[in-house]
JSON list of C-alpha atoms in Angstrom, two decimals:
[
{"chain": "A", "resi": 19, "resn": "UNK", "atom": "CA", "xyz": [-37.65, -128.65, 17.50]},
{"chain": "A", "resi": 20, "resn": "UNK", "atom": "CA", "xyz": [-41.14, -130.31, 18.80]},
{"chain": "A", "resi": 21, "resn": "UNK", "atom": "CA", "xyz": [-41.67, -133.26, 17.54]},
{"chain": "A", "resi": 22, "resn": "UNK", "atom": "CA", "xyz": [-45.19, -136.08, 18.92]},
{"chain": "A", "resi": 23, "resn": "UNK", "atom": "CA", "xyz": [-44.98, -139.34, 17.49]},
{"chain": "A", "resi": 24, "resn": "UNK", "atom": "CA", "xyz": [-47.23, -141.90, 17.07]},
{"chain": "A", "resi": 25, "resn": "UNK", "atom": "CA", "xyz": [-46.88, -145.44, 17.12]},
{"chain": "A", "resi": 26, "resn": "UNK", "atom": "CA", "xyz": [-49.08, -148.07, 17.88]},
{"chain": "A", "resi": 27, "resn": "UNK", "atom": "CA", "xyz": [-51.65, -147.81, 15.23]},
{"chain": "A", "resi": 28, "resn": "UNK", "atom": "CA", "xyz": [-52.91, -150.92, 12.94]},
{"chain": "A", "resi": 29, "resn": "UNK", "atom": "CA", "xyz": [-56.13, -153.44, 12.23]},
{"chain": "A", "resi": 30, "resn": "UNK", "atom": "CA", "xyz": [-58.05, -155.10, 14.67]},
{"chain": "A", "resi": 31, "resn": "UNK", "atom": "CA", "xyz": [-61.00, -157.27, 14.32]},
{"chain": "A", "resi": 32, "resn": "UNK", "atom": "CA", "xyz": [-64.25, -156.01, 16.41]},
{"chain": "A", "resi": 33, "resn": "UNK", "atom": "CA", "xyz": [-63.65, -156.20, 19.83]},
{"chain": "A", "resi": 34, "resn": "UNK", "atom": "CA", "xyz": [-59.58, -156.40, 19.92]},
{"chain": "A", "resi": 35, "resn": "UNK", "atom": "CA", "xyz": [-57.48, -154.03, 21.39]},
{"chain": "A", "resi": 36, "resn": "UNK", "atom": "CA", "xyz": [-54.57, -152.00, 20.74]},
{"chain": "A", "resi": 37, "resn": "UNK", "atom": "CA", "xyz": [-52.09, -149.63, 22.69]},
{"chain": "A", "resi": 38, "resn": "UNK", "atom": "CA", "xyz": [-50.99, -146.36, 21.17]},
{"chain": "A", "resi": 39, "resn": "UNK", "atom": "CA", "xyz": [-48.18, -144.21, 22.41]},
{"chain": "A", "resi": 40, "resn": "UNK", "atom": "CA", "xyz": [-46.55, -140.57, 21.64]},
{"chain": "A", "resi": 41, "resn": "UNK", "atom": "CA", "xyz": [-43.21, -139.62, 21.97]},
{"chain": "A", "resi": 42, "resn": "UNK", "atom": "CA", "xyz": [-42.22, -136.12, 22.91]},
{"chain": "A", "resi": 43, "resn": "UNK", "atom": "CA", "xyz": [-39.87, -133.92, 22.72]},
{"chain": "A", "resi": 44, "resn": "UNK", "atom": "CA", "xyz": [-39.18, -130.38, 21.96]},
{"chain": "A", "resi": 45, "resn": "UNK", "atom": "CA", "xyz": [-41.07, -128.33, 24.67]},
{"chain": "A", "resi": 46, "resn": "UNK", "atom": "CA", "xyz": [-42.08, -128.98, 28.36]},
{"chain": "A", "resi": 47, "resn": "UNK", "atom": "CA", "xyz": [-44.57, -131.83, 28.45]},
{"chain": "A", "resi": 48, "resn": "UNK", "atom": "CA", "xyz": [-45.65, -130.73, 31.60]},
{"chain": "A", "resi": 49, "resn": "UNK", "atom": "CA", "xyz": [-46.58, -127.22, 30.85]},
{"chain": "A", "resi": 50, "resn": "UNK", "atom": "CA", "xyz": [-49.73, -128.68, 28.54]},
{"chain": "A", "resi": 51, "resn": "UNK", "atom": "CA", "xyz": [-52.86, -130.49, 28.92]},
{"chain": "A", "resi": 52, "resn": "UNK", "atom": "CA", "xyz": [-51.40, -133.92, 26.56]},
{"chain": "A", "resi": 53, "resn": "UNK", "atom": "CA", "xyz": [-54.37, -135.68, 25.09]},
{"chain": "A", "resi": 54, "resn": "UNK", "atom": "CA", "xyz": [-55.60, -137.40, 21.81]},
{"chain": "A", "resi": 55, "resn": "UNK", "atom": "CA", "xyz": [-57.80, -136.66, 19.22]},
{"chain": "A", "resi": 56, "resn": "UNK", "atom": "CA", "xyz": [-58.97, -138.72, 16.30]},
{"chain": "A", "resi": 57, "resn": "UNK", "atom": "CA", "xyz": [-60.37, -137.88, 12.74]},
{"chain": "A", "resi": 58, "resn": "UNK", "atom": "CA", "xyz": [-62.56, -140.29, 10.56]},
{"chain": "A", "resi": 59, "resn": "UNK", "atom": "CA", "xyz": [-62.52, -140.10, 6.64]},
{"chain": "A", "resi": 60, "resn": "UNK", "atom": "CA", "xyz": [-64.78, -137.07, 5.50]},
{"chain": "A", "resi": 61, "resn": "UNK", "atom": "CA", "xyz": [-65.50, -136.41, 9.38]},
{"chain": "A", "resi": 62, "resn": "UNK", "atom": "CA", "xyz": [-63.84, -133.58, 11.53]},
{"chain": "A", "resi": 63, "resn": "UNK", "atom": "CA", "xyz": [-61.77, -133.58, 14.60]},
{"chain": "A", "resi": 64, "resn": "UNK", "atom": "CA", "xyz": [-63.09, -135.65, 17.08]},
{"chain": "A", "resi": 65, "resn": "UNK", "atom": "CA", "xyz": [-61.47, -135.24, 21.34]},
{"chain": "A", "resi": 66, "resn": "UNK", "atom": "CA", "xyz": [-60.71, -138.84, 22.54]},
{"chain": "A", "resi": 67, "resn": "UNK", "atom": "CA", "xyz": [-58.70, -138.01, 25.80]},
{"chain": "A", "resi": 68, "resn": "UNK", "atom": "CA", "xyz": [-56.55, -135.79, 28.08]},
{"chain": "A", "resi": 69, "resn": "UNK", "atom": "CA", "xyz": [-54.64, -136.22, 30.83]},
{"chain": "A", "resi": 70, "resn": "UNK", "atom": "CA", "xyz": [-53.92, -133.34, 33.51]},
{"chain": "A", "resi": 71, "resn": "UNK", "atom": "CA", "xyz": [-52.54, -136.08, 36.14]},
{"chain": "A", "resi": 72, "resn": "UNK", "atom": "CA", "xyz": [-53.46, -139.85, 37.06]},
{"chain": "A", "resi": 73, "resn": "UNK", "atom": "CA", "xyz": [-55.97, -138.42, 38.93]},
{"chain": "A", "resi": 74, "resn": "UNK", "atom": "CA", "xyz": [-57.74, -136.24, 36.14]},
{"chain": "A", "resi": 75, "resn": "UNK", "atom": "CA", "xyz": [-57.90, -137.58, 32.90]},
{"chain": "A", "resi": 76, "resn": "UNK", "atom": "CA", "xyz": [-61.72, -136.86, 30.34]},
{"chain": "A", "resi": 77, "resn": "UNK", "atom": "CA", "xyz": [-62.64, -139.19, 28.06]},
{"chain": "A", "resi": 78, "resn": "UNK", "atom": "CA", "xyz": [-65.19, -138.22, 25.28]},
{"chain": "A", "resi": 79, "resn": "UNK", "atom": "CA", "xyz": [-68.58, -139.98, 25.56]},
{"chain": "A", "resi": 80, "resn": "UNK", "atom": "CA", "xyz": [-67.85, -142.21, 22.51]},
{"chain": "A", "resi": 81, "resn": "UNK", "atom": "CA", "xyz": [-64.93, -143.91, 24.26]},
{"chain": "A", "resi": 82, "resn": "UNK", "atom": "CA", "xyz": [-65.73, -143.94, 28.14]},
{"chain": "A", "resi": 83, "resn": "UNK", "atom": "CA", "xyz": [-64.63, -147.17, 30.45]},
{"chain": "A", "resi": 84, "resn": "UNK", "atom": "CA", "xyz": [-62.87, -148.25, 26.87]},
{"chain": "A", "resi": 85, "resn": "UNK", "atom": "CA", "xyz": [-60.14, -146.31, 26.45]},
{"chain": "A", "resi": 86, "resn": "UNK", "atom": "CA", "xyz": [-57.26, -145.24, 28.87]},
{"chain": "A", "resi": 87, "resn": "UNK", "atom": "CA", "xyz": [-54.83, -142.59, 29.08]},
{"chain": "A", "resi": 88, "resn": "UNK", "atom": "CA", "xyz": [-51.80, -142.54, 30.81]},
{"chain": "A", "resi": 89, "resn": "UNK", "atom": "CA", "xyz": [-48.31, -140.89, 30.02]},
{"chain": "A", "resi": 90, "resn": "UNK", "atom": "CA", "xyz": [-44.98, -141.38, 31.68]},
{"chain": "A", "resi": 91, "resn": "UNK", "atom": "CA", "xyz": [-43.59, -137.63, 32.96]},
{"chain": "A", "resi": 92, "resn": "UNK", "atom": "CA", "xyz": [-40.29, -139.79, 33.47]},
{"chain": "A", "resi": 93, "resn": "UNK", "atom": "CA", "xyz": [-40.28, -140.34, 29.57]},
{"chain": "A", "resi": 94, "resn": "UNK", "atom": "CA", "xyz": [-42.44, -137.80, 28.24]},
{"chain": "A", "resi": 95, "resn": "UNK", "atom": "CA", "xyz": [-44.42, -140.38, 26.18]},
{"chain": "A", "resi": 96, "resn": "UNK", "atom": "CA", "xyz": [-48.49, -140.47, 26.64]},
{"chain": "A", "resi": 97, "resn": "UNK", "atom": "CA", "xyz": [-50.26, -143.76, 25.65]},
{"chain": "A", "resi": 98, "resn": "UNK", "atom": "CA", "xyz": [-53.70, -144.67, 24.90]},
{"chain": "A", "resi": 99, "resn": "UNK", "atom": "CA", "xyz": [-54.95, -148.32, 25.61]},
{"chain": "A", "resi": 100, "resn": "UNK", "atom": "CA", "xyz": [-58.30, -148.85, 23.92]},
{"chain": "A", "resi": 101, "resn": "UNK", "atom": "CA", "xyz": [-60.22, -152.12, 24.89]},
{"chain": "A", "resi": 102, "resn": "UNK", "atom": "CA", "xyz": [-63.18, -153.42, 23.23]},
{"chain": "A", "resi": 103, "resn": "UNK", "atom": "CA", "xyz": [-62.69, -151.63, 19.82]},
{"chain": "A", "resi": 104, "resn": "UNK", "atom": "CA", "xyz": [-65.24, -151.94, 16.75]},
{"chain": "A", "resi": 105, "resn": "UNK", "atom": "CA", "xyz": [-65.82, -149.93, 13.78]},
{"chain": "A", "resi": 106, "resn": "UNK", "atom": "CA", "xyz": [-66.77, -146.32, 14.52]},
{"chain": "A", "resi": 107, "resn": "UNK", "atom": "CA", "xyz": [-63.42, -146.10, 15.91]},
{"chain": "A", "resi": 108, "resn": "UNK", "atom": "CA", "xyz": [-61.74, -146.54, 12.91]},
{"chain": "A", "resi": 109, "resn": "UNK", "atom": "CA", "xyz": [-59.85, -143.51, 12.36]},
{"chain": "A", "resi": 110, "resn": "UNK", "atom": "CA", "xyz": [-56.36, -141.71, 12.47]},
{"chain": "A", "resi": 111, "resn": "UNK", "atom": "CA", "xyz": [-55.51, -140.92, 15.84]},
{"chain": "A", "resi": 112, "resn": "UNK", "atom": "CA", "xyz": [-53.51, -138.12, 16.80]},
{"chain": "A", "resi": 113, "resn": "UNK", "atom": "CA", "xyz": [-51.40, -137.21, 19.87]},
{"chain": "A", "resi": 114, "resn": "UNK", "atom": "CA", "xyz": [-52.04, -133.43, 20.44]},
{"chain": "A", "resi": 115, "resn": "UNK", "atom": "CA", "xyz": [-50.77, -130.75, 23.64]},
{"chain": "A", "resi": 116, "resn": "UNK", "atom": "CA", "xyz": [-53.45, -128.56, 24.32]},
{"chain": "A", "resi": 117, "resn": "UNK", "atom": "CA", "xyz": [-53.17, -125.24, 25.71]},
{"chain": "A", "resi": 118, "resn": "UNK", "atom": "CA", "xyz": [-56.51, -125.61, 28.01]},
{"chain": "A", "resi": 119, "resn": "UNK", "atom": "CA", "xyz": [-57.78, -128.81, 29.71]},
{"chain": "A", "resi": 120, "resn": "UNK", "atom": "CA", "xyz": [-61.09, -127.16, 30.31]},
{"chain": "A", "resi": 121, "resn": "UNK", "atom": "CA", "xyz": [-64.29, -126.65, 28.67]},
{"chain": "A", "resi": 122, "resn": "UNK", "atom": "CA", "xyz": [-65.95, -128.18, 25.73]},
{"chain": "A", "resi": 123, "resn": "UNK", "atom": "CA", "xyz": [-64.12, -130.71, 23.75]},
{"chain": "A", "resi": 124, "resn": "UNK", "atom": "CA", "xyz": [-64.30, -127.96, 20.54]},
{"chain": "A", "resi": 125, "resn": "UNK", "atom": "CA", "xyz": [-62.80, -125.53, 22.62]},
{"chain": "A", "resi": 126, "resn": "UNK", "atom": "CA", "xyz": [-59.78, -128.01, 23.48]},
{"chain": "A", "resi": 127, "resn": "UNK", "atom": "CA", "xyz": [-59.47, -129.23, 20.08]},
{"chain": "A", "resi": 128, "resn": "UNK", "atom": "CA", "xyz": [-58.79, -124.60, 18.94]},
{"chain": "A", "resi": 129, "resn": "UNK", "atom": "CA", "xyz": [-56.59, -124.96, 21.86]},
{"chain": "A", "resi": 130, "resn": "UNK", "atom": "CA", "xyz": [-54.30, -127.34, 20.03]},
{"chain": "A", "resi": 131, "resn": "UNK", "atom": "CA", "xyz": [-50.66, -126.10, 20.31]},
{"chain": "A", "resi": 132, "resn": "UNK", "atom": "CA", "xyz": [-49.20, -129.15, 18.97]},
{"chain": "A", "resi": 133, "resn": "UNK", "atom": "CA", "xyz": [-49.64, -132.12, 17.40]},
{"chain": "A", "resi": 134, "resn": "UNK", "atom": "CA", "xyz": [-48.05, -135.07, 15.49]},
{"chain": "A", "resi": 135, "resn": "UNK", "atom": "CA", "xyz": [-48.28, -136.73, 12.51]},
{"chain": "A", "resi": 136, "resn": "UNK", "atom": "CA", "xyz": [-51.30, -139.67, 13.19]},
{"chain": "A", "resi": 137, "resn": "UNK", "atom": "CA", "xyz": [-51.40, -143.02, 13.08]},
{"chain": "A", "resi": 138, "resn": "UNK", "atom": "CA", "xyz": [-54.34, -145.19, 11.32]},
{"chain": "A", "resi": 139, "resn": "UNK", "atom": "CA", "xyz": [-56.32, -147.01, 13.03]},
{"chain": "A", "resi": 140, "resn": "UNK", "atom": "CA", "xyz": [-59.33, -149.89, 11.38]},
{"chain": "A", "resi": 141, "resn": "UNK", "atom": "CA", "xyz": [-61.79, -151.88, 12.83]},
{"chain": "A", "resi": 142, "resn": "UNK", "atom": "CA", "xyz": [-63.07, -154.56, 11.07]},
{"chain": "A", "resi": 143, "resn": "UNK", "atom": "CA", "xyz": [-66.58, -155.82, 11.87]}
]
């Protein structure tokens, strides 16, 4: 059974920090672009990040030199450290396998094969 969960989630003042992670299990991490995606009350799906290896990881504009991904192959867990954070990233954030690491961020985000269940994040100003 696949199952991504969040943890990690919470409220920060404008400017903290705080370190998500994703547990998986279920079906091969490796055989999917991992990423995250977040969605803001009465907003749609927004891409944050994917990882393909250390070496290749996309960030969307919104986030760049922010937020990190990483994920541990040993563990199958993904994480995402975001730095810096203020209000427009208040949102839930979502741990997601894509079937595509290429392309538009839409097109990754209709390439979602799996995802979990969220977990909230606020930034207060």
């Amino acid at each position: 059974q696949v199952h991504l969960v969040e943890s990690g989630g919470g409220s920060v003042q404008s400017g903290g920090s705080l370190r998500l992670s994703c547990a998986v299990s279920g079906f091969t991490y490796r055989s999917y672009c991992m990423g995250w995606y977040r969605q803001a009350p009465g907003k749609g799906r927004e891409g944050v990040a994917i990882i393909e290896s250390v070496e290749r990881t996309r960030y969307a504009d919104s986030v760049k030199g922010r937020f990190t991904v990483s994920q541990d192959n040993a563990k199958s867990t993904l994480h995402l450290q975001m730095n810096s954070l203020n209000p427009e990233d208040t949102a839930t954030y979502y741990c997601a396998a894509f079937e595509v690491c290429s392309g538009s961020w839409l097109a990754l985000l209709r390439a979602t094969k799996y995802f979990g269940q969220g977990t909230q994040v606020t930034v207060s100003s």
